[in-house]
PDB file of C-alpha atoms in Angstrom:
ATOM      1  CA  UNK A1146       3.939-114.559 -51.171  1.00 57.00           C
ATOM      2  CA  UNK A1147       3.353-112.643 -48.521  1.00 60.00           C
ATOM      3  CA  UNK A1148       7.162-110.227 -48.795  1.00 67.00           C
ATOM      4  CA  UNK A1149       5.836-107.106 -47.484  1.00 66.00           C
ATOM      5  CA  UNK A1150       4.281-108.298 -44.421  1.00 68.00           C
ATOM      6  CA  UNK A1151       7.261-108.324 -41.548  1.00 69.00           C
ATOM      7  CA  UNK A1152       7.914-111.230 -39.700  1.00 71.00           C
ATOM      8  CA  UNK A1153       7.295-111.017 -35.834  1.00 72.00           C
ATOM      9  CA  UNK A1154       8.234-112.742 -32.656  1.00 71.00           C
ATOM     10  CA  UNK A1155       6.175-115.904 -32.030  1.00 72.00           C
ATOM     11  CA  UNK A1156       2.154-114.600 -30.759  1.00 70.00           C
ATOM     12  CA  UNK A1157       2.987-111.187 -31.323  1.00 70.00           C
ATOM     13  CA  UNK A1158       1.775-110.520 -35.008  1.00 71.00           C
ATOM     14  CA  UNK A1159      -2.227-109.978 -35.821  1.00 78.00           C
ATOM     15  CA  UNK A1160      -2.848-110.868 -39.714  1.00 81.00           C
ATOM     16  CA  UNK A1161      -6.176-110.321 -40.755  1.00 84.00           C
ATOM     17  CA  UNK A1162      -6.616-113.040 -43.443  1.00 85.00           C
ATOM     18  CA  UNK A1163      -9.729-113.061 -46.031  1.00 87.00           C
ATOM     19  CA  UNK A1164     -10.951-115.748 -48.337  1.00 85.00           C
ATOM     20  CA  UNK A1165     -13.104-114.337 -50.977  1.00 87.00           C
ATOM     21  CA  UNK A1166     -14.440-116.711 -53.950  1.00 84.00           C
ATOM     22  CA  UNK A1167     -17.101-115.158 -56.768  1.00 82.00           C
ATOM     23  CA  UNK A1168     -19.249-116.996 -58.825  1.00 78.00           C
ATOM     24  CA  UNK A1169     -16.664-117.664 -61.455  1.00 75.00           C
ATOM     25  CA  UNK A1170     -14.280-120.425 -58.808  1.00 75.00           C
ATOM     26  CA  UNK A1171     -11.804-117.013 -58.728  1.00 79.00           C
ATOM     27  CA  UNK A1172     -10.413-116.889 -55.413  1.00 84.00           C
ATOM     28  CA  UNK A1173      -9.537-113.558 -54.116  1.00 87.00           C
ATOM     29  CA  UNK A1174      -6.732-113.760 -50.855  1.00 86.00           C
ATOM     30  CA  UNK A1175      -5.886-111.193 -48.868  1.00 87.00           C
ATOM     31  CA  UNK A1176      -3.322-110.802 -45.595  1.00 86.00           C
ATOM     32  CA  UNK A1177      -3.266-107.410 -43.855  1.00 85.00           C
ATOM     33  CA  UNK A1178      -0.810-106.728 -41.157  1.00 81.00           C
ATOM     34  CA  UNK A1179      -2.538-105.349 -38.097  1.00 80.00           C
ATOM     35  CA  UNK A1180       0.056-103.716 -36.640  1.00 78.00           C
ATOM     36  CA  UNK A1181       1.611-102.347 -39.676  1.00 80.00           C
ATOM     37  CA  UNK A1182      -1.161-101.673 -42.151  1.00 81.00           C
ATOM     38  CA  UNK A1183       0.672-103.118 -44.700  1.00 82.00           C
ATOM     39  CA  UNK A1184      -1.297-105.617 -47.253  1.00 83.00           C
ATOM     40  CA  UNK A1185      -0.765-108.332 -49.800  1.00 84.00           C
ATOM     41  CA  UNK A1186      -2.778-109.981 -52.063  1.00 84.00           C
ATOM     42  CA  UNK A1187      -2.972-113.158 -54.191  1.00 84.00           C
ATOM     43  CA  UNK A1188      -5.809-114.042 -57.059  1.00 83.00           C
ATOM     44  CA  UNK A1189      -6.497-117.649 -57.683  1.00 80.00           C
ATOM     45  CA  UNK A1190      -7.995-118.700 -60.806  1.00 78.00           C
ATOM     46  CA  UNK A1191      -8.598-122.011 -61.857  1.00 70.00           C
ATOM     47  CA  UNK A1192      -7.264-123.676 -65.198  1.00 67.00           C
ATOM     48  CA  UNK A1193      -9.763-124.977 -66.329  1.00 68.00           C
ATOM     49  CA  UNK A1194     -13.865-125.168 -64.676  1.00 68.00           C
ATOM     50  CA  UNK A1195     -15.503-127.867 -63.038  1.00 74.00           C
ATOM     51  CA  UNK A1196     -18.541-129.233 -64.317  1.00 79.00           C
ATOM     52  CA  UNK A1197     -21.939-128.997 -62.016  1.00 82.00           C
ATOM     53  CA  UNK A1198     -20.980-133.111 -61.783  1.00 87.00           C
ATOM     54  CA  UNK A1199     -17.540-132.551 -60.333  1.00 85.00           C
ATOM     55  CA  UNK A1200     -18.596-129.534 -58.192  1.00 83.00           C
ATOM     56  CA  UNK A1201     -21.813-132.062 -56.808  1.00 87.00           C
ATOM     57  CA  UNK A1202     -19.324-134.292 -56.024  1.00 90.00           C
ATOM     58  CA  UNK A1203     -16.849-132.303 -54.294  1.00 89.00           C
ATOM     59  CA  UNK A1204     -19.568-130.595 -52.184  1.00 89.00           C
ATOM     60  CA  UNK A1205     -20.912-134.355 -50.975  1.00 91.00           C
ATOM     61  CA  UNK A1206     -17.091-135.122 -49.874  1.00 90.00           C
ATOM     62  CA  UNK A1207     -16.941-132.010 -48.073  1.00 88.00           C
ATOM     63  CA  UNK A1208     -19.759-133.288 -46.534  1.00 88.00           C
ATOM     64  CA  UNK A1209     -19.111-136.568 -45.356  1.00 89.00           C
ATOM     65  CA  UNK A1210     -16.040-135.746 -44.196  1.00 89.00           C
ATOM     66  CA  UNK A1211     -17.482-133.200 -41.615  1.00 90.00           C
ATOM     67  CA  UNK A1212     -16.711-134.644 -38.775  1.00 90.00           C
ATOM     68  CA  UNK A1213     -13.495-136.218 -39.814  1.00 90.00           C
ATOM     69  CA  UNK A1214     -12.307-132.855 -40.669  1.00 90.00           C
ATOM     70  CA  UNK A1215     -13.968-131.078 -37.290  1.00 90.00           C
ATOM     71  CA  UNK A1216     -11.727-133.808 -34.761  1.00 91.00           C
ATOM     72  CA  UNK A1217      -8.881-132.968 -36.583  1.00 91.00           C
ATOM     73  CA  UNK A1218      -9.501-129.016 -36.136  1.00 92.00           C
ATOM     74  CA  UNK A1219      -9.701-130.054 -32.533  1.00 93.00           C
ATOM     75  CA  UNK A1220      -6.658-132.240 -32.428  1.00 93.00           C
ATOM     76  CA  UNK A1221      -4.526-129.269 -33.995  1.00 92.00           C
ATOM     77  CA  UNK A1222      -6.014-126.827 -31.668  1.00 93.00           C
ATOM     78  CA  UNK A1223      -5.420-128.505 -28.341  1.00 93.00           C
ATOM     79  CA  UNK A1224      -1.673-129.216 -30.307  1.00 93.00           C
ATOM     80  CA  UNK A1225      -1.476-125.219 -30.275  1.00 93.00           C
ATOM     81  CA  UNK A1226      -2.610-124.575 -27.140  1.00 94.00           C
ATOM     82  CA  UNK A1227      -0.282-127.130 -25.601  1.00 94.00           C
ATOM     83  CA  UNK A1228       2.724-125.845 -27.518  1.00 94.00           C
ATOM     84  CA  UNK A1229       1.664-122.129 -26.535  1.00 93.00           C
ATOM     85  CA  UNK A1230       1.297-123.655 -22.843  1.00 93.00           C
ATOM     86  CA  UNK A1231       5.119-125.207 -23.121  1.00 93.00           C
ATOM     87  CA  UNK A1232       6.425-122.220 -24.776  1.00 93.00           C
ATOM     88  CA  UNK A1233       5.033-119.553 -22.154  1.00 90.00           C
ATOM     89  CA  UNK A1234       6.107-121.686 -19.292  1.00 90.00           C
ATOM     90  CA  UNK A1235       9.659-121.940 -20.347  1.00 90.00           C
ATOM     91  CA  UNK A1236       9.514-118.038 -21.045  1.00 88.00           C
ATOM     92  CA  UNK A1237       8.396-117.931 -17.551  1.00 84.00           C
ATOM     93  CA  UNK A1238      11.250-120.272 -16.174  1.00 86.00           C
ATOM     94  CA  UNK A1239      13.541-118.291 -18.068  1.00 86.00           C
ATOM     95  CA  UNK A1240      12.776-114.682 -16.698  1.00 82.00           C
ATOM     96  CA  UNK A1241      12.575-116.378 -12.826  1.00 79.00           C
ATOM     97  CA  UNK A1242      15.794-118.041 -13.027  1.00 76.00           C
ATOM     98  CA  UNK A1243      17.215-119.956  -9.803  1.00 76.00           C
ATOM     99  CA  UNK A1244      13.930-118.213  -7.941  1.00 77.00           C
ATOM    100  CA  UNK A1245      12.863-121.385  -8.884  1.00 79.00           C
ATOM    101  CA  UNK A1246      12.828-124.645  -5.990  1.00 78.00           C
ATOM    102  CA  UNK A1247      14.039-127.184  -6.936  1.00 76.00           C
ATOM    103  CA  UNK A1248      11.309-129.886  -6.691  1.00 83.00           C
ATOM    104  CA  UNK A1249       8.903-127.239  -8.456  1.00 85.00           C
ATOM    105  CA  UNK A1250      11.530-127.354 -11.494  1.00 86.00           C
ATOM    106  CA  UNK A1251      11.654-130.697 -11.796  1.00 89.00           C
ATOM    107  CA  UNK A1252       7.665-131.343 -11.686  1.00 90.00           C
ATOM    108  CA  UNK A1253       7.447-128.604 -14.304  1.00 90.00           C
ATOM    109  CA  UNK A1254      10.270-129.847 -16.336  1.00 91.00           C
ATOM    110  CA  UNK A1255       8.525-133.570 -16.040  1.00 93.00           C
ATOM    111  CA  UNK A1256       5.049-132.128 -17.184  1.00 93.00           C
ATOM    112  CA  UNK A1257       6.354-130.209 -20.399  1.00 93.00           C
ATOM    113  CA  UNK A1258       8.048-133.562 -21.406  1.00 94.00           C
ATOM    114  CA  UNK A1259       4.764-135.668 -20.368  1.00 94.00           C
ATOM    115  CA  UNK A1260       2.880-132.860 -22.656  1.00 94.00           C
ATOM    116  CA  UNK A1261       5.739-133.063 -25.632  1.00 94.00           C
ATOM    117  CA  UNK A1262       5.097-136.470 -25.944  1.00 94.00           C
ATOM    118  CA  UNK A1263       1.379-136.343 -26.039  1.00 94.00           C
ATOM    119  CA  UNK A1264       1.676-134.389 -28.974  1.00 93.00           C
ATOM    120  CA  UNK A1265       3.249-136.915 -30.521  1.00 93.00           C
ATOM    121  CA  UNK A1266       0.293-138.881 -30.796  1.00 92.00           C
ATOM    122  CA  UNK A1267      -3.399-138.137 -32.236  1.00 91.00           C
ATOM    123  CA  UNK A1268      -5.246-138.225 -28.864  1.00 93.00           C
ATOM    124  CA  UNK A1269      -6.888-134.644 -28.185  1.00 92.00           C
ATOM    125  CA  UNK A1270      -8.346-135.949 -24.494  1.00 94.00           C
ATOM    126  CA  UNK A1271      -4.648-136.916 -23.530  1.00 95.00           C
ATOM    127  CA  UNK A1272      -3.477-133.417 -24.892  1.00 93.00           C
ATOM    128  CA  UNK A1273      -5.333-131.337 -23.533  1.00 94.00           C
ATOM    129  CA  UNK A1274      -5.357-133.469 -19.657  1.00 95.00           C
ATOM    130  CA  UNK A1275      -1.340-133.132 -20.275  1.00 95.00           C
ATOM    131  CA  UNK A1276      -1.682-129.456 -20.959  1.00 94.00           C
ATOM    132  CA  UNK A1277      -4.283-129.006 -18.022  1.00 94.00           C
ATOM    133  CA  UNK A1278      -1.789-130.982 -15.578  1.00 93.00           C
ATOM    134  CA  UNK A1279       1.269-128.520 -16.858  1.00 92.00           C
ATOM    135  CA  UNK A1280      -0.806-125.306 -15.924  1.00 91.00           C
ATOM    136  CA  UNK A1281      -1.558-127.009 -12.345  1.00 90.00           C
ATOM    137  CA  UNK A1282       2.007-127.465 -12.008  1.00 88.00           C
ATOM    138  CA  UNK A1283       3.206-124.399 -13.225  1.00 87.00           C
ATOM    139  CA  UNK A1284       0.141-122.050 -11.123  1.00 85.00           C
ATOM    140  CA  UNK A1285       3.331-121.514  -8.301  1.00 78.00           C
ATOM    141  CA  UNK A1286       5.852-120.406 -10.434  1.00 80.00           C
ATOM    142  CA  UNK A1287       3.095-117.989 -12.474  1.00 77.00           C
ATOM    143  CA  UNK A1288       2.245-116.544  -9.397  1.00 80.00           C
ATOM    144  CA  UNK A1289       5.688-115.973  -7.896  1.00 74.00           C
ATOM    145  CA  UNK A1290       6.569-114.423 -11.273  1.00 72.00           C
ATOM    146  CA  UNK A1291       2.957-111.755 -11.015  1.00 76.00           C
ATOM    147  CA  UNK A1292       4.123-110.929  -7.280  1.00 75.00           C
ATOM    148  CA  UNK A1293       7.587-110.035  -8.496  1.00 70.00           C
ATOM    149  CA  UNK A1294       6.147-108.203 -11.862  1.00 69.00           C
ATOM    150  CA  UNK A1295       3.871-106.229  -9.090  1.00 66.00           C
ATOM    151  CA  UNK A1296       6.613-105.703  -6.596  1.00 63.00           C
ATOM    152  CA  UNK A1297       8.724-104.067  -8.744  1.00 62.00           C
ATOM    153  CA  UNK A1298       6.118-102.135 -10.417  1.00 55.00           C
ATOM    154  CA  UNK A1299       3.965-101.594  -7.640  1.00 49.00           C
ATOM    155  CA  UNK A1300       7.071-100.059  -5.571  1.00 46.00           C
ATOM    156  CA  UNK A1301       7.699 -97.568  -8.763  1.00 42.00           C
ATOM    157  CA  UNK A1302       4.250 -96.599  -8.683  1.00 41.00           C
ATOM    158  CA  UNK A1303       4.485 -95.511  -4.968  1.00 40.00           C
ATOM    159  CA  UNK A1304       7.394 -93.429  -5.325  1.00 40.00           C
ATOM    160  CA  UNK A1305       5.808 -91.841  -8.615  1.00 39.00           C
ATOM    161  CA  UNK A1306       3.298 -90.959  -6.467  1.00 39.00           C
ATOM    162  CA  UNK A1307       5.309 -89.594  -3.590  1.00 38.00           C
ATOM    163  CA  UNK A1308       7.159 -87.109  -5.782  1.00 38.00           C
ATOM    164  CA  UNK A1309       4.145 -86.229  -7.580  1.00 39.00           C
ATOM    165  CA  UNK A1310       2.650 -85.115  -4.299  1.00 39.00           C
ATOM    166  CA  UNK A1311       5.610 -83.125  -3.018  1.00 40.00           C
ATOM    167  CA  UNK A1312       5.400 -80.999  -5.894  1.00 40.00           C
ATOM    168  CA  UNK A1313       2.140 -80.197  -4.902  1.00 43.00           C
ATOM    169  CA  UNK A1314       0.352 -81.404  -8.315  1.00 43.00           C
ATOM    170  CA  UNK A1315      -3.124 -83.534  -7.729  1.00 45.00           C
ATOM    171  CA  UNK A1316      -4.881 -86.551  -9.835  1.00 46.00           C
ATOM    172  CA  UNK A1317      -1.908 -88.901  -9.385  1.00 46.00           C
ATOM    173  CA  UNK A1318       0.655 -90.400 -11.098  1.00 46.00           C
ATOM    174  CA  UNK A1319       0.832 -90.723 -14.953  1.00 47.00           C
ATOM    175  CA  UNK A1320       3.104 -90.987 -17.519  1.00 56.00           C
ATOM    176  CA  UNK A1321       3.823 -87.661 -19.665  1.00 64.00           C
ATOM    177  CA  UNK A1322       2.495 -85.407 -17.043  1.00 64.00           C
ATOM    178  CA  UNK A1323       4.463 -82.203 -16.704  1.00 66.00           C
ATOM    179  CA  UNK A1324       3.885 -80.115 -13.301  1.00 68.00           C
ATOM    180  CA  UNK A1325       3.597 -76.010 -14.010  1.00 69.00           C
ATOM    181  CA  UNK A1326       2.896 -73.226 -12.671  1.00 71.00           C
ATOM    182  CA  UNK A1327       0.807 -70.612 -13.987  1.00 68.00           C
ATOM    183  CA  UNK A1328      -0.481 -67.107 -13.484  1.00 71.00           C
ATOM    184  CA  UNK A1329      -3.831 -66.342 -14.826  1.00 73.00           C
ATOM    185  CA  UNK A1330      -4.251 -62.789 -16.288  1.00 73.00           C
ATOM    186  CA  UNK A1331      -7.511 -60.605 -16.320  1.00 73.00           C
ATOM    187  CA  UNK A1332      -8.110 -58.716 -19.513  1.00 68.00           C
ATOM    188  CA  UNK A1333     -10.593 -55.869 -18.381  1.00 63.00           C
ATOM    189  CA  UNK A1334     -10.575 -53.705 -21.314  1.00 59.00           C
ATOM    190  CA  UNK A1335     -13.194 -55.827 -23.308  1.00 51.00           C
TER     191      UNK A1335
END
């Protein structure tokens, strides 16, 4: 139970998770909250021990099913990435608004759906072609959304820097910087 560690808006927490198992099968997890510091951690130990036999056997079904077990990391991966892909654009559709045209909306709209139904099935190629085709149709709308994001910030910027220079101050804008004026004072009775 992980109770001290706060929960977080979606791709915003960092847990550092560790996995440690000694010699006796005792496993030894821990979950440490980047952000916060804050730790938790949960022993494992098992009922009763395997015998070499059972722990022989277990190790030769790890084995064979390798590659079974690597396709399926893949499938779940290219699953994340497309659902971070569908999330972020509709973030992105959200924050633009009506900015967007209306043929452009409807292509993106059709790819997230095209994409939400890949992930339906168990074919990574499909997901990840599907994911690929929703970034080429959402490129437009990213990029109108990074011009307005640098507009606005670009323009406050500028004028930062135009106030900064009337006051006479150099090294340009920055944030915290307070403009003074100072006197410097000669002690000559050293």
């Amino acid at each position: 139970d992980l109770s001290d560690i706060p929960p977080a808006p979606r791709g915003v927490p960092q847990v550092e998770v560790k996995f440690d198992i000694d010699a006796n099968g005792i496993i030894n997890v821990s979950a440490r909250d980047k952000a916060t510091g804050k730790q938790q951690s949960v022993v494992i130990k098992a009922s009763s021990g395997l015998s070499k036999d059972e722990i022989d056997r277990m190790v030769k079904d790890a084995e064979a099913h390798a590659e079974e077990d690597r396709r399926f990391h893949e499938l779940i991966s290219a699953r994340n990435h497309a659902d971070t892909m569908i999330h972020a654009t509709r973030k992105s559709m959200a924050q633009i608004g009506d900015k967007i045209e209306g043929g452009e909306k409807e292509r993106i709209e059709s790819a997230i759906r095209d994409l939400e139904e890949a992930m339906k099935g168990e074919d990574k190629d499909r997901i990840e072609s599907r994911t690929k085709a929703l970034g080429e149709a959402s490129a437009k709308m990213a990029e109108r959304l990074y011009a307005q994001s640098g507009a606005q910030g670009g323009a406050g910027e500028t004028g930062a820097g135009e106030a900064h220079h009337e006051t006479g101050g150099g090294g340009g804008a920055k944030d915290d910087v307070v403009d003074a004026e100072f006197e410097e004072v000669k002690d000559d009775k050293k």
